[in-house]
Amino acid sequence: MNQRAKTYRKLHDIPEDTSREWGTAVNVQAMVFGNMGNDCATGVAFTRNPSNGAKDFYGEFLVNAQGEDVVAGIRTPQELTIKARKSHGSDLPSLEEVMPGIFRELENVRHQLENHYRDMQDIEFTIQQGKLYMLQTRTGKRTAHAALQIAVDMANEGLISKSQAWESRGCKVRR
């Protein structure tokens, strides 16, 4: 019943007494920690490479860390895949090597998200005591080159139609 809530209800024509008519929405979520030991980690990933659009699982993670540690630059993040580790010349093991079961589970989630949203996804995850938790997903930002490559590939894969590929790049399709 604070002033902000009252103003919001007034602006959106929501009655003051919503308990009987509207109900109450609540989100309940568990806290998970990627910094509880060497069987924990946190990371960010793209379902495809956001620079060039290649259908490569692209991202980084840190063992025994929280999300802000990945982007803070305090520690050097590790690559998700063996392929990326080798291409970047890193001596640090990839998630694929450190936690192969979790990596396979994350790979499955990657495919489920792309099949559901029919677009490249930017995902955040935490591993707590050997269990994978997905924190969030959103449409991934990408370069213009990557946008074109992803649209063409997804159309060729049957995830989207050719007209959707054009429209997703801002082109008008005449029918």
Short mmCIF file of C-alpha atoms in Angstrom, two decimals:
data_model
loop_
_atom_site.label_atom_id
_atom_site.label_comp_id
_atom_site.label_asym_id
_atom_site.label_seq_id
_atom_site.Cartn_x
_atom_site.Cartn_y
_atom_site.Cartn_z
CA MET A 1 0.00 0.00 0.00
CA ASN A 2 2.91 2.39 -0.47
CA GLN A 3 2.51 5.43 -2.74
CA ARG A 4 4.35 3.81 -5.63
CA ALA A 5 2.02 0.77 -5.57
CA LYS A 6 -1.06 3.00 -5.33
CA THR A 7 0.08 5.07 -8.32
CA TYR A 8 0.80 1.92 -10.34
CA ARG A 9 -2.67 0.51 -9.61
CA LYS A 10 -4.29 3.82 -10.54
CA LEU A 11 -2.36 4.08 -13.82
CA HIS A 12 -3.31 0.53 -14.81
CA ASP A 13 -6.90 0.53 -13.53
CA ILE A 14 -6.20 -2.14 -10.93
CA PRO A 15 -8.59 -2.07 -7.96
CA GLU A 16 -7.11 -1.31 -4.51
CA ASP A 17 -8.55 -4.52 -3.03
CA THR A 18 -7.12 -7.11 -5.42
CA SER A 19 -7.10 -10.03 -3.00
CA ARG A 20 -10.48 -11.41 -4.12
CA GLU A 21 -10.65 -10.21 -7.71
CA TRP A 22 -7.16 -10.36 -9.12
CA GLY A 23 -5.06 -12.59 -6.88
CA THR A 24 -1.41 -12.05 -6.12
CA ALA A 25 1.55 -13.01 -8.30
CA VAL A 26 4.68 -14.26 -6.60
CA ASN A 27 7.96 -15.53 -7.99
CA VAL A 28 9.87 -17.91 -5.75
CA GLN A 29 13.34 -18.98 -6.75
CA ALA A 30 16.22 -20.76 -5.09
CA MET A 31 19.56 -19.10 -4.57
CA VAL A 32 22.44 -21.04 -6.09
CA PHE A 33 26.11 -20.54 -5.55
CA GLY A 34 28.93 -21.20 -7.96
CA ASN A 35 31.55 -20.43 -5.34
CA MET A 36 31.13 -23.34 -2.91
CA GLY A 37 34.11 -25.40 -4.13
CA ASN A 38 35.67 -27.06 -7.15
CA ASP A 39 32.40 -28.82 -8.09
CA CYS A 40 30.82 -25.39 -8.59
CA ALA A 41 31.15 -22.85 -11.40
CA THR A 42 29.41 -20.02 -13.19
CA GLY A 43 29.38 -18.94 -16.80
CA VAL A 44 27.90 -17.13 -19.75
CA ALA A 45 27.37 -18.55 -23.21
CA PHE A 46 25.89 -17.92 -26.62
CA THR A 47 24.23 -20.74 -28.52
CA ARG A 48 26.16 -19.54 -31.60
CA ASN A 49 29.19 -17.34 -32.09
CA PRO A 50 27.94 -13.71 -31.81
CA SER A 51 30.88 -12.36 -33.83
CA ASN A 52 30.66 -14.48 -36.96
CA GLY A 53 27.43 -16.48 -36.57
CA ALA A 54 29.12 -19.90 -36.66
CA LYS A 55 27.10 -22.69 -35.05
CA ASP A 56 29.69 -23.07 -32.31
CA PHE A 57 28.83 -23.10 -28.61
CA TYR A 58 30.58 -19.92 -27.48
CA GLY A 59 31.25 -18.75 -23.94
CA GLU A 60 33.29 -18.74 -20.78
CA PHE A 61 33.11 -20.02 -17.23
CA LEU A 62 34.98 -19.96 -13.96
CA VAL A 63 35.25 -22.76 -11.40
CA ASN A 64 34.41 -21.80 -7.81
CA ALA A 65 33.11 -18.34 -8.70
CA GLN A 66 30.00 -16.17 -8.80
CA GLY A 67 28.58 -14.50 -11.93
CA GLU A 68 30.17 -11.10 -11.39
CA ASP A 69 33.61 -12.78 -11.26
CA VAL A 70 33.30 -13.80 -14.94
CA VAL A 71 32.88 -10.21 -16.15
CA ALA A 72 34.93 -8.39 -13.46
CA GLY A 73 38.30 -9.39 -14.93
CA ILE A 74 39.63 -10.59 -11.57
CA ARG A 75 40.40 -14.07 -12.91
CA THR A 76 40.96 -15.42 -16.40
CA PRO A 77 37.80 -17.24 -17.53
CA GLN A 78 38.02 -20.65 -19.16
CA GLU A 79 36.48 -21.65 -22.50
CA LEU A 80 33.40 -23.87 -22.68
CA THR A 81 34.66 -26.16 -25.41
CA ILE A 82 37.89 -27.96 -26.24
CA LYS A 83 37.69 -26.47 -29.75
CA ALA A 84 37.55 -22.90 -28.39
CA ARG A 85 40.34 -23.58 -25.86
CA LYS A 86 42.62 -24.83 -28.62
CA SER A 87 41.75 -22.02 -31.04
CA HIS A 88 42.53 -19.41 -28.35
CA GLY A 89 45.73 -21.20 -27.31
CA SER A 90 44.62 -21.50 -23.69
CA ASP A 91 46.26 -23.89 -21.25
CA LEU A 92 43.23 -23.71 -18.94
CA PRO A 93 40.91 -26.72 -19.28
CA SER A 94 37.49 -26.20 -20.86
CA LEU A 95 34.16 -27.00 -19.19
CA GLU A 96 33.93 -29.89 -21.64
CA GLU A 97 37.08 -31.33 -20.00
CA VAL A 98 36.53 -30.30 -16.35
CA MET A 99 32.86 -31.31 -16.05
CA PRO A 100 31.96 -33.40 -19.12
CA GLY A 101 28.54 -34.50 -17.80
CA ILE A 102 27.51 -30.93 -16.99
CA PHE A 103 28.81 -29.81 -20.39
CA ARG A 104 26.62 -32.39 -22.17
CA GLU A 105 23.63 -31.22 -20.12
CA LEU A 106 24.39 -27.60 -21.04
CA GLU A 107 24.69 -28.61 -24.71
CA ASN A 108 21.20 -30.15 -24.51
CA VAL A 109 19.82 -26.95 -22.96
CA ARG A 110 21.50 -24.96 -25.73
CA HIS A 111 19.61 -26.92 -28.39
CA GLN A 112 16.31 -26.82 -26.48
CA LEU A 113 16.51 -23.03 -26.16
CA GLU A 114 17.31 -22.46 -29.84
CA ASN A 115 14.54 -24.83 -30.91
CA HIS A 116 12.07 -23.08 -28.64
CA TYR A 117 12.99 -19.43 -29.31
CA ARG A 118 14.18 -19.99 -32.90
CA ASP A 119 16.98 -17.50 -32.40
CA MET A 120 20.48 -17.36 -30.98
CA GLN A 121 20.35 -17.17 -27.19
CA ASP A 122 22.60 -15.54 -24.62
CA ILE A 123 22.49 -17.70 -21.49
CA GLU A 124 23.78 -17.50 -17.93
CA PHE A 125 24.28 -20.55 -15.77
CA THR A 126 25.60 -21.68 -12.40
CA ILE A 127 26.82 -25.10 -11.35
CA GLN A 128 26.37 -25.81 -7.64
CA GLN A 129 27.83 -29.00 -6.21
CA GLY A 130 27.73 -30.76 -9.57
CA LYS A 131 24.20 -29.66 -10.57
CA LEU A 132 23.46 -27.28 -13.48
CA TYR A 133 21.12 -24.33 -12.89
CA MET A 134 19.98 -22.08 -15.71
CA LEU A 135 19.74 -18.49 -14.49
CA GLN A 136 18.41 -16.72 -17.56
CA THR A 137 18.24 -16.60 -21.32
CA ARG A 138 17.59 -13.79 -23.76
CA THR A 139 18.01 -13.16 -27.45
CA GLY A 140 21.72 -12.71 -28.01
CA LYS A 141 23.22 -9.54 -29.44
CA ARG A 142 25.36 -10.10 -32.51
CA THR A 143 27.30 -8.33 -35.24
CA ALA A 144 25.62 -7.61 -38.59
CA HIS A 145 27.72 -10.33 -40.21
CA ALA A 146 26.67 -12.84 -37.53
CA ALA A 147 23.01 -11.83 -37.89
CA LEU A 148 23.06 -12.64 -41.58
CA GLN A 149 24.93 -15.94 -41.08
CA ILE A 150 22.60 -17.05 -38.28
CA ALA A 151 19.49 -16.20 -40.31
CA VAL A 152 20.74 -18.14 -43.34
CA ASP A 153 21.83 -21.13 -41.23
CA MET A 154 18.60 -21.27 -39.24
CA ALA A 155 16.56 -21.13 -42.45
CA ASN A 156 18.68 -23.94 -43.94
CA GLU A 157 18.25 -25.95 -40.71
CA GLY A 158 14.48 -25.50 -40.89
CA LEU A 159 14.28 -23.59 -37.60
CA ILE A 160 12.82 -20.56 -39.38
CA SER A 161 11.39 -19.99 -42.84
CA LYS A 162 13.26 -18.06 -45.53
CA SER A 163 10.79 -15.19 -45.18
CA GLN A 164 11.39 -15.14 -41.40
CA ALA A 165 15.13 -15.03 -42.09
CA TRP A 166 14.62 -11.94 -44.26
CA GLU A 167 12.23 -10.32 -41.82
CA SER A 168 14.52 -10.97 -38.87
CA ARG A 169 17.14 -8.86 -40.67
CA GLY A 170 14.67 -5.96 -41.16
CA CYS A 171 13.87 -6.72 -44.82
CA LYS A 172 10.29 -6.48 -46.07
CA VAL A 173 8.99 -9.56 -47.83
CA ARG A 174 6.36 -9.15 -50.55
CA ARG A 175 3.87 -11.94 -50.82
#
